[in-house]
Amino acid sequence: HSLLAAAAEATGCAAPQPAWLAQLPRSYSRYGDLALFPEGTLDHPSFAELAASGRLWPTVCGLLKVRRLAVVRRVARDGVRSSRSRLLYTEPGCDPASATVATCVEHGVSLSWDIADCMFSRGNAAERHRLVPLVAAAAADGSESCIVDLFAGIGYFTLPLLARTGIAQVIAIDWNPAALRWLRRNLQNNRIGESRCRVLQGDNRLVAPAGLADRVLLGLVPSSRLSWPAACRCLRPAGGWLHVHENCDSPREATGCNKDHPNADGSDKDSEDASRTDKDLSVRGSSDGAFGGLAITSNCFYKDRAATAAAHAAFLNSPHAPAAELPPPDAADCDEDPLAEAAETPPVCSRSRPHPAWLSMAASMARELRRHMPPGWRVRVARIQFVKWYAPRVAHLVFDVECRPAG
Ligand SMILES: C[S@@+](CC[C@H](N)C(=O)[O-])C[C@H]1O[C@@H](n2cnc3c(N)ncnc32)[C@H](O)[C@@H]1O
């Protein structure tokens, strides 16, 4: 506030008006010489009037020590997540060709994108790099060689994995050509040979390869659910991991775990014990992040192993066939109860007090994913990773799901 109020003063305008005071940004993100203001700020027509003096934006640039100013608009609900960010000002001398280009460097990995046609979420920074040590170790010991990124965008997850691990190949898929142009440029900027990254443009449900992946990344919120069948088909016959992003409604009354949300009202519900029973699961938070001796698994077996293998082969050879088209497994051997394997290793949550809704989502996810897996496979949610509060009481989570043939 004080920054822009000072800027308004510097332009010699009258006292700030309530209408536009309400639209002053409380924060901004800096990417090199670009300051990005949050959505819903600086929209009031008075700002255009103030700017007409020619002094407002240069003053703001001077105060923030940047050369370009832009406002973020909510990512368009057009499937390709196109951004509608609007450039407010560029200082004279800025290259007009790159006026809307932003660059972010994290752990030595540089990601560039055009704020006018691609999205980027600074809040996902930790998640972009979380898998790096796991994948680096698995690539080094030869147990993993291929990752499929179903929603690759500009390379949010693809780039850190290629730049910081020895993984042999990432197959990066997106249906937005603008995002893929930036993905290719980011590969070049980080000196990653295209031989390590196969870039596929198209709907991942149609173009994702079958039977190749050790890991599949499903980085789409609010939900990646429509691509779960494709993700299951991507896995190698030996199985692997799905990293499933989902937004999860996490109502306050259920637990106190969302106390650090900026919009939390600090009521005493925050101190509520997380040990509660919801209709599916008994939950107790513990200091190491594991909870309640509960494994969220779902199994389904054919009695006859050969039939299982044949069904799996057929499944992999018909990449677009829904699992429902396979012969049904023997009902007596089919177990859809997520509590059935309670004695096994429990899933771990990155937070000591996982919200009951997160556990319910994990359980239903395991059940649904199992339905998309070949018969005889076991699906286990091993970890629930909290990424950020996407909106008040809506948690962006990543579920690490291990899928393997049983036995
Ligand atoms: C929201 S962005 C990814 C954000 C990223 N996970 C992050 O952490 O910032 C999602 C990308 O998925 C792409 N996308 C959505 N549905 C798709 C589909 N069915 N097939 C291919 N790409 C898709 C969009 O074009 C977009 O580039």
PDB file of N, CA and C in Angstrom, residues 183-244:
ATOM      1  N   LEU A 183       8.575 -24.884 -23.348  1.00  0.00           N
ATOM      2  CA  LEU A 183       9.247 -26.093 -22.837  1.00  0.00           C
ATOM      3  C   LEU A 183      10.519 -26.362 -23.649  1.00  0.00           C
ATOM      4  N   ARG A 184      10.402 -26.296 -24.982  1.00  0.00           N
ATOM      5  CA  ARG A 184      11.582 -26.547 -25.830  1.00  0.00           C
ATOM      6  C   ARG A 184      12.663 -25.508 -25.573  1.00  0.00           C
ATOM      7  N   ARG A 185      12.237 -24.257 -25.433  1.00  0.00           N
ATOM      8  CA  ARG A 185      13.217 -23.203 -25.187  1.00  0.00           C
ATOM      9  C   ARG A 185      13.889 -23.422 -23.815  1.00  0.00           C
ATOM     10  N   ASN A 186      13.105 -23.866 -22.844  1.00  0.00           N
ATOM     11  CA  ASN A 186      13.672 -24.122 -21.514  1.00  0.00           C
ATOM     12  C   ASN A 186      14.658 -25.289 -21.544  1.00  0.00           C
ATOM     13  N   LEU A 187      14.384 -26.275 -22.391  1.00  0.00           N
ATOM     14  CA  LEU A 187      15.345 -27.385 -22.544  1.00  0.00           C
ATOM     15  C   LEU A 187      16.673 -26.829 -23.060  1.00  0.00           C
ATOM     16  N   GLN A 188      16.580 -25.973 -24.080  1.00  0.00           N
ATOM     17  CA  GLN A 188      17.804 -25.369 -24.642  1.00  0.00           C
ATOM     18  C   GLN A 188      18.521 -24.518 -23.599  1.00  0.00           C
ATOM     19  N   ASN A 189      17.761 -23.656 -22.919  1.00  0.00           N
ATOM     20  CA  ASN A 189      18.382 -22.744 -21.948  1.00  0.00           C
ATOM     21  C   ASN A 189      19.090 -23.496 -20.838  1.00  0.00           C
ATOM     22  N   ASN A 190      18.597 -24.699 -20.525  1.00  0.00           N
ATOM     23  CA  ASN A 190      19.225 -25.499 -19.461  1.00  0.00           C
ATOM     24  C   ASN A 190      20.166 -26.559 -20.039  1.00  0.00           C
ATOM     25  N   ARG A 191      20.443 -26.432 -21.338  1.00  0.00           N
ATOM     26  CA  ARG A 191      21.400 -27.325 -22.035  1.00  0.00           C
ATOM     27  C   ARG A 191      21.020 -28.798 -21.870  1.00  0.00           C
ATOM     28  N   ILE A 192      19.750 -29.100 -22.062  1.00  0.00           N
ATOM     29  CA  ILE A 192      19.292 -30.495 -22.002  1.00  0.00           C
ATOM     30  C   ILE A 192      18.997 -30.953 -23.419  1.00  0.00           C
ATOM     31  N   GLY A 193      19.686 -32.013 -23.817  1.00  0.00           N
ATOM     32  CA  GLY A 193      19.524 -32.510 -25.183  1.00  0.00           C
ATOM     33  C   GLY A 193      18.102 -33.011 -25.398  1.00  0.00           C
ATOM     34  N   GLU A 194      17.543 -32.746 -26.579  1.00  0.00           N
ATOM     35  CA  GLU A 194      16.160 -33.190 -26.844  1.00  0.00           C
ATOM     36  C   GLU A 194      16.052 -34.705 -26.840  1.00  0.00           C
ATOM     37  N   SER A 195      17.227 -35.421 -26.936  1.00  0.00           N
ATOM     38  CA  SER A 195      17.156 -36.885 -26.905  1.00  0.00           C
ATOM     39  C   SER A 195      16.661 -37.367 -25.534  1.00  0.00           C
ATOM     40  N   ARG A 196      16.845 -36.553 -24.488  1.00  0.00           N
ATOM     41  CA  ARG A 196      16.378 -36.972 -23.157  1.00  0.00           C
ATOM     42  C   ARG A 196      14.931 -36.560 -22.917  1.00  0.00           C
ATOM     43  N   CYS A 197      14.384 -35.758 -23.810  1.00  0.00           N
ATOM     44  CA  CYS A 197      13.005 -35.307 -23.600  1.00  0.00           C
ATOM     45  C   CYS A 197      12.199 -35.460 -24.885  1.00  0.00           C
ATOM     46  N   ARG A 198      11.242 -36.372 -24.839  1.00  0.00           N
ATOM     47  CA  ARG A 198      10.354 -36.522 -25.995  1.00  0.00           C
ATOM     48  C   ARG A 198       9.147 -35.628 -25.736  1.00  0.00           C
ATOM     49  N   VAL A 199       8.949 -34.667 -26.632  1.00  0.00           N
ATOM     50  CA  VAL A 199       7.848 -33.714 -26.425  1.00  0.00           C
ATOM     51  C   VAL A 199       6.681 -34.118 -27.317  1.00  0.00           C
ATOM     52  N   LEU A 200       5.530 -34.360 -26.721  1.00  0.00           N
ATOM     53  CA  LEU A 200       4.360 -34.779 -27.494  1.00  0.00           C
ATOM     54  C   LEU A 200       3.256 -33.747 -27.333  1.00  0.00           C
ATOM     55  N   GLN A 201       2.772 -33.239 -28.457  1.00  0.00           N
ATOM     56  CA  GLN A 201       1.662 -32.290 -28.382  1.00  0.00           C
ATOM     57  C   GLN A 201       0.350 -33.012 -28.628  1.00  0.00           C
ATOM     58  N   GLY A 202      -0.602 -32.813 -27.722  1.00  0.00           N
ATOM     59  CA  GLY A 202      -1.915 -33.420 -27.922  1.00  0.00           C
ATOM     60  C   GLY A 202      -2.579 -33.711 -26.592  1.00  0.00           C
ATOM     61  N   ASP A 203      -3.762 -34.263 -26.676  1.00  0.00           N
ATOM     62  CA  ASP A 203      -4.518 -34.648 -25.488  1.00  0.00           C
ATOM     63  C   ASP A 203      -3.852 -35.880 -24.894  1.00  0.00           C
ATOM     64  N   ASN A 204      -3.406 -35.770 -23.649  1.00  0.00           N
ATOM     65  CA  ASN A 204      -2.656 -36.902 -23.061  1.00  0.00           C
ATOM     66  C   ASN A 204      -3.488 -38.189 -23.049  1.00  0.00           C
ATOM     67  N   ARG A 205      -4.814 -38.073 -23.055  1.00  0.00           N
ATOM     68  CA  ARG A 205      -5.645 -39.286 -23.041  1.00  0.00           C
ATOM     69  C   ARG A 205      -5.531 -40.045 -24.354  1.00  0.00           C
ATOM     70  N   LEU A 206      -5.064 -39.338 -25.385  1.00  0.00           N
ATOM     71  CA  LEU A 206      -4.928 -39.971 -26.699  1.00  0.00           C
ATOM     72  C   LEU A 206      -3.476 -40.257 -27.054  1.00  0.00           C
ATOM     73  N   VAL A 207      -2.553 -39.392 -26.625  1.00  0.00           N
ATOM     74  CA  VAL A 207      -1.179 -39.537 -27.120  1.00  0.00           C
ATOM     75  C   VAL A 207      -0.216 -40.151 -26.116  1.00  0.00           C
ATOM     76  N   ALA A 208      -0.629 -40.323 -24.864  1.00  0.00           N
ATOM     77  CA  ALA A 208       0.318 -40.866 -23.871  1.00  0.00           C
ATOM     78  C   ALA A 208       0.713 -42.282 -24.253  1.00  0.00           C
ATOM     79  N   PRO A 209       2.001 -42.601 -24.161  1.00  0.00           N
ATOM     80  CA  PRO A 209       2.451 -43.936 -24.535  1.00  0.00           C
ATOM     81  C   PRO A 209       2.054 -44.957 -23.465  1.00  0.00           C
ATOM     82  N   ALA A 210       1.903 -46.197 -23.859  1.00  0.00           N
ATOM     83  CA  ALA A 210       1.529 -47.236 -22.892  1.00  0.00           C
ATOM     84  C   ALA A 210       2.748 -48.075 -22.521  1.00  0.00           C
ATOM     85  N   GLY A 211       2.789 -48.476 -21.223  1.00  0.00           N
ATOM     86  CA  GLY A 211       3.745 -49.493 -20.801  1.00  0.00           C
ATOM     87  C   GLY A 211       5.200 -49.079 -20.715  1.00  0.00           C
ATOM     88  N   LEU A 212       5.490 -47.774 -20.570  1.00  0.00           N
ATOM     89  CA  LEU A 212       6.889 -47.326 -20.587  1.00  0.00           C
ATOM     90  C   LEU A 212       7.377 -46.723 -19.277  1.00  0.00           C
ATOM     91  N   ALA A 213       6.461 -46.204 -18.474  1.00  0.00           N
ATOM     92  CA  ALA A 213       6.872 -45.262 -17.421  1.00  0.00           C
ATOM     93  C   ALA A 213       7.146 -45.928 -16.080  1.00  0.00           C
ATOM     94  N   ASP A 214       8.185 -45.411 -15.415  1.00  0.00           N
ATOM     95  CA  ASP A 214       8.417 -45.756 -14.008  1.00  0.00           C
ATOM     96  C   ASP A 214       7.619 -44.820 -13.111  1.00  0.00           C
ATOM     97  N   ARG A 215       7.409 -43.592 -13.599  1.00  0.00           N
ATOM     98  CA  ARG A 215       6.613 -42.622 -12.857  1.00  0.00           C
ATOM     99  C   ARG A 215       5.767 -41.824 -13.840  1.00  0.00           C
ATOM    100  N   VAL A 216       4.589 -41.435 -13.390  1.00  0.00           N
ATOM    101  CA  VAL A 216       3.728 -40.584 -14.209  1.00  0.00           C
ATOM    102  C   VAL A 216       3.341 -39.372 -13.361  1.00  0.00           C
ATOM    103  N   LEU A 217       3.537 -38.185 -13.919  1.00  0.00           N
ATOM    104  CA  LEU A 217       3.210 -36.948 -13.210  1.00  0.00           C
ATOM    105  C   LEU A 217       1.876 -36.428 -13.718  1.00  0.00           C
ATOM    106  N   LEU A 218       0.952 -36.159 -12.790  1.00  0.00           N
ATOM    107  CA  LEU A 218      -0.372 -35.654 -13.180  1.00  0.00           C
ATOM    108  C   LEU A 218      -0.584 -34.294 -12.535  1.00  0.00           C
ATOM    109  N   GLY A 219       0.124 -33.294 -13.037  1.00  0.00           N
ATOM    110  CA  GLY A 219       0.138 -31.970 -12.406  1.00  0.00           C
ATOM    111  C   GLY A 219      -0.955 -31.056 -12.875  1.00  0.00           C
ATOM    112  N   LEU A 220      -2.193 -31.417 -12.621  1.00  0.00           N
ATOM    113  CA  LEU A 220      -3.300 -30.540 -13.009  1.00  0.00           C
ATOM    114  C   LEU A 220      -4.263 -30.405 -11.847  1.00  0.00           C
ATOM    115  N   VAL A 221      -4.542 -29.169 -11.450  1.00  0.00           N
ATOM    116  CA  VAL A 221      -5.596 -28.921 -10.473  1.00  0.00           C
ATOM    117  C   VAL A 221      -6.659 -28.035 -11.145  1.00  0.00           C
ATOM    118  N   PRO A 222      -7.915 -28.105 -10.756  1.00  0.00           N
ATOM    119  CA  PRO A 222      -8.409 -28.773  -9.552  1.00  0.00           C
ATOM    120  C   PRO A 222      -8.381 -30.291  -9.599  1.00  0.00           C
ATOM    121  N   SER A 223      -8.323 -30.898 -10.775  1.00  0.00           N
ATOM    122  CA  SER A 223      -8.336 -32.354 -10.783  1.00  0.00           C
ATOM    123  C   SER A 223      -7.688 -32.896 -12.046  1.00  0.00           C
ATOM    124  N   SER A 224      -6.945 -33.957 -11.878  1.00  0.00           N
ATOM    125  CA  SER A 224      -6.323 -34.631 -13.029  1.00  0.00           C
ATOM    126  C   SER A 224      -7.099 -35.905 -13.373  1.00  0.00           C
ATOM    127  N   ARG A 225      -8.251 -36.063 -12.715  1.00  0.00           N
ATOM    128  CA  ARG A 225      -8.995 -37.325 -12.760  1.00  0.00           C
ATOM    129  C   ARG A 225      -9.283 -37.854 -14.163  1.00  0.00           C
ATOM    130  N   LEU A 226      -9.591 -36.933 -15.104  1.00  0.00           N
ATOM    131  CA  LEU A 226      -9.949 -37.406 -16.443  1.00  0.00           C
ATOM    132  C   LEU A 226      -8.796 -38.150 -17.108  1.00  0.00           C
ATOM    133  N   SER A 227      -7.577 -37.912 -16.638  1.00  0.00           N
ATOM    134  CA  SER A 227      -6.424 -38.575 -17.257  1.00  0.00           C
ATOM    135  C   SER A 227      -5.906 -39.750 -16.438  1.00  0.00           C
ATOM    136  N   TRP A 228      -6.626 -40.150 -15.394  1.00  0.00           N
ATOM    137  CA  TRP A 228      -6.163 -41.288 -14.593  1.00  0.00           C
ATOM    138  C   TRP A 228      -6.056 -42.574 -15.419  1.00  0.00           C
ATOM    139  N   PRO A 229      -7.050 -42.880 -16.284  1.00  0.00           N
ATOM    140  CA  PRO A 229      -6.904 -44.121 -17.070  1.00  0.00           C
ATOM    141  C   PRO A 229      -5.642 -44.098 -17.937  1.00  0.00           C
ATOM    142  N   ALA A 230      -5.377 -42.938 -18.565  1.00  0.00           N
ATOM    143  CA  ALA A 230      -4.176 -42.833 -19.412  1.00  0.00           C
ATOM    144  C   ALA A 230      -2.923 -43.017 -18.570  1.00  0.00           C
ATOM    145  N   ALA A 231      -2.920 -42.438 -17.363  1.00  0.00           N
ATOM    146  CA  ALA A 231      -1.751 -42.553 -16.486  1.00  0.00           C
ATOM    147  C   ALA A 231      -1.498 -44.014 -16.127  1.00  0.00           C
ATOM    148  N   CYS A 232      -2.563 -44.740 -15.827  1.00  0.00           N
ATOM    149  CA  CYS A 232      -2.409 -46.159 -15.458  1.00  0.00           C
ATOM    150  C   CYS A 232      -1.825 -46.949 -16.628  1.00  0.00           C
ATOM    151  N   ARG A 233      -2.269 -46.616 -17.823  1.00  0.00           N
ATOM    152  CA  ARG A 233      -1.747 -47.338 -18.993  1.00  0.00           C
ATOM    153  C   ARG A 233      -0.281 -47.033 -19.256  1.00  0.00           C
ATOM    154  N   CYS A 234       0.177 -45.858 -18.816  1.00  0.00           N
ATOM    155  CA  CYS A 234       1.575 -45.482 -19.068  1.00  0.00           C
ATOM    156  C   CYS A 234       2.568 -46.388 -18.339  1.00  0.00           C
ATOM    157  N   LEU A 235       2.148 -46.936 -17.197  1.00  0.00           N
ATOM    158  CA  LEU A 235       3.128 -47.641 -16.347  1.00  0.00           C
ATOM    159  C   LEU A 235       3.681 -48.887 -17.018  1.00  0.00           C
ATOM    160  N   ARG A 236       4.928 -49.170 -16.693  1.00  0.00           N
ATOM    161  CA  ARG A 236       5.578 -50.393 -17.173  1.00  0.00           C
ATOM    162  C   ARG A 236       4.849 -51.624 -16.632  1.00  0.00           C
ATOM    163  N   PRO A 237       5.087 -52.780 -17.262  1.00  0.00           N
ATOM    164  CA  PRO A 237       4.491 -54.018 -16.712  1.00  0.00           C
ATOM    165  C   PRO A 237       4.939 -54.275 -15.269  1.00  0.00           C
ATOM    166  N   ALA A 238       6.135 -53.783 -14.898  1.00  0.00           N
ATOM    167  CA  ALA A 238       6.599 -53.994 -13.514  1.00  0.00           C
ATOM    168  C   ALA A 238       5.980 -52.986 -12.549  1.00  0.00           C
ATOM    169  N   GLY A 239       5.202 -52.040 -13.067  1.00  0.00           N
ATOM    170  CA  GLY A 239       4.551 -51.058 -12.206  1.00  0.00           C
ATOM    171  C   GLY A 239       5.409 -49.839 -11.955  1.00  0.00           C
ATOM    172  N   GLY A 240       4.899 -48.957 -11.087  1.00  0.00           N
ATOM    173  CA  GLY A 240       5.624 -47.717 -10.813  1.00  0.00           C
ATOM    174  C   GLY A 240       4.770 -46.788  -9.970  1.00  0.00           C
ATOM    175  N   TRP A 241       5.034 -45.513 -10.128  1.00  0.00           N
ATOM    176  CA  TRP A 241       4.406 -44.503  -9.265  1.00  0.00           C
ATOM    177  C   TRP A 241       3.582 -43.503 -10.072  1.00  0.00           C
ATOM    178  N   LEU A 242       2.442 -43.129  -9.515  1.00  0.00           N
ATOM    179  CA  LEU A 242       1.666 -41.998 -10.047  1.00  0.00           C
ATOM    180  C   LEU A 242       1.759 -40.871  -9.022  1.00  0.00           C
ATOM    181  N   HIS A 243       1.998 -39.648  -9.485  1.00  0.00           N
ATOM    182  CA  HIS A 243       2.009 -38.488  -8.589  1.00  0.00           C
ATOM    183  C   HIS A 243       0.813 -37.628  -8.991  1.00  0.00           C
ATOM    184  N   VAL A 244      -0.256 -37.792  -8.228  1.00  0.00           N
ATOM    185  CA  VAL A 244      -1.568 -37.288  -8.635  1.00  0.00           C
ATOM    186  C   VAL A 244      -1.901 -35.987  -7.897  1.00  0.00           C
TER     187      VAL A 244
END
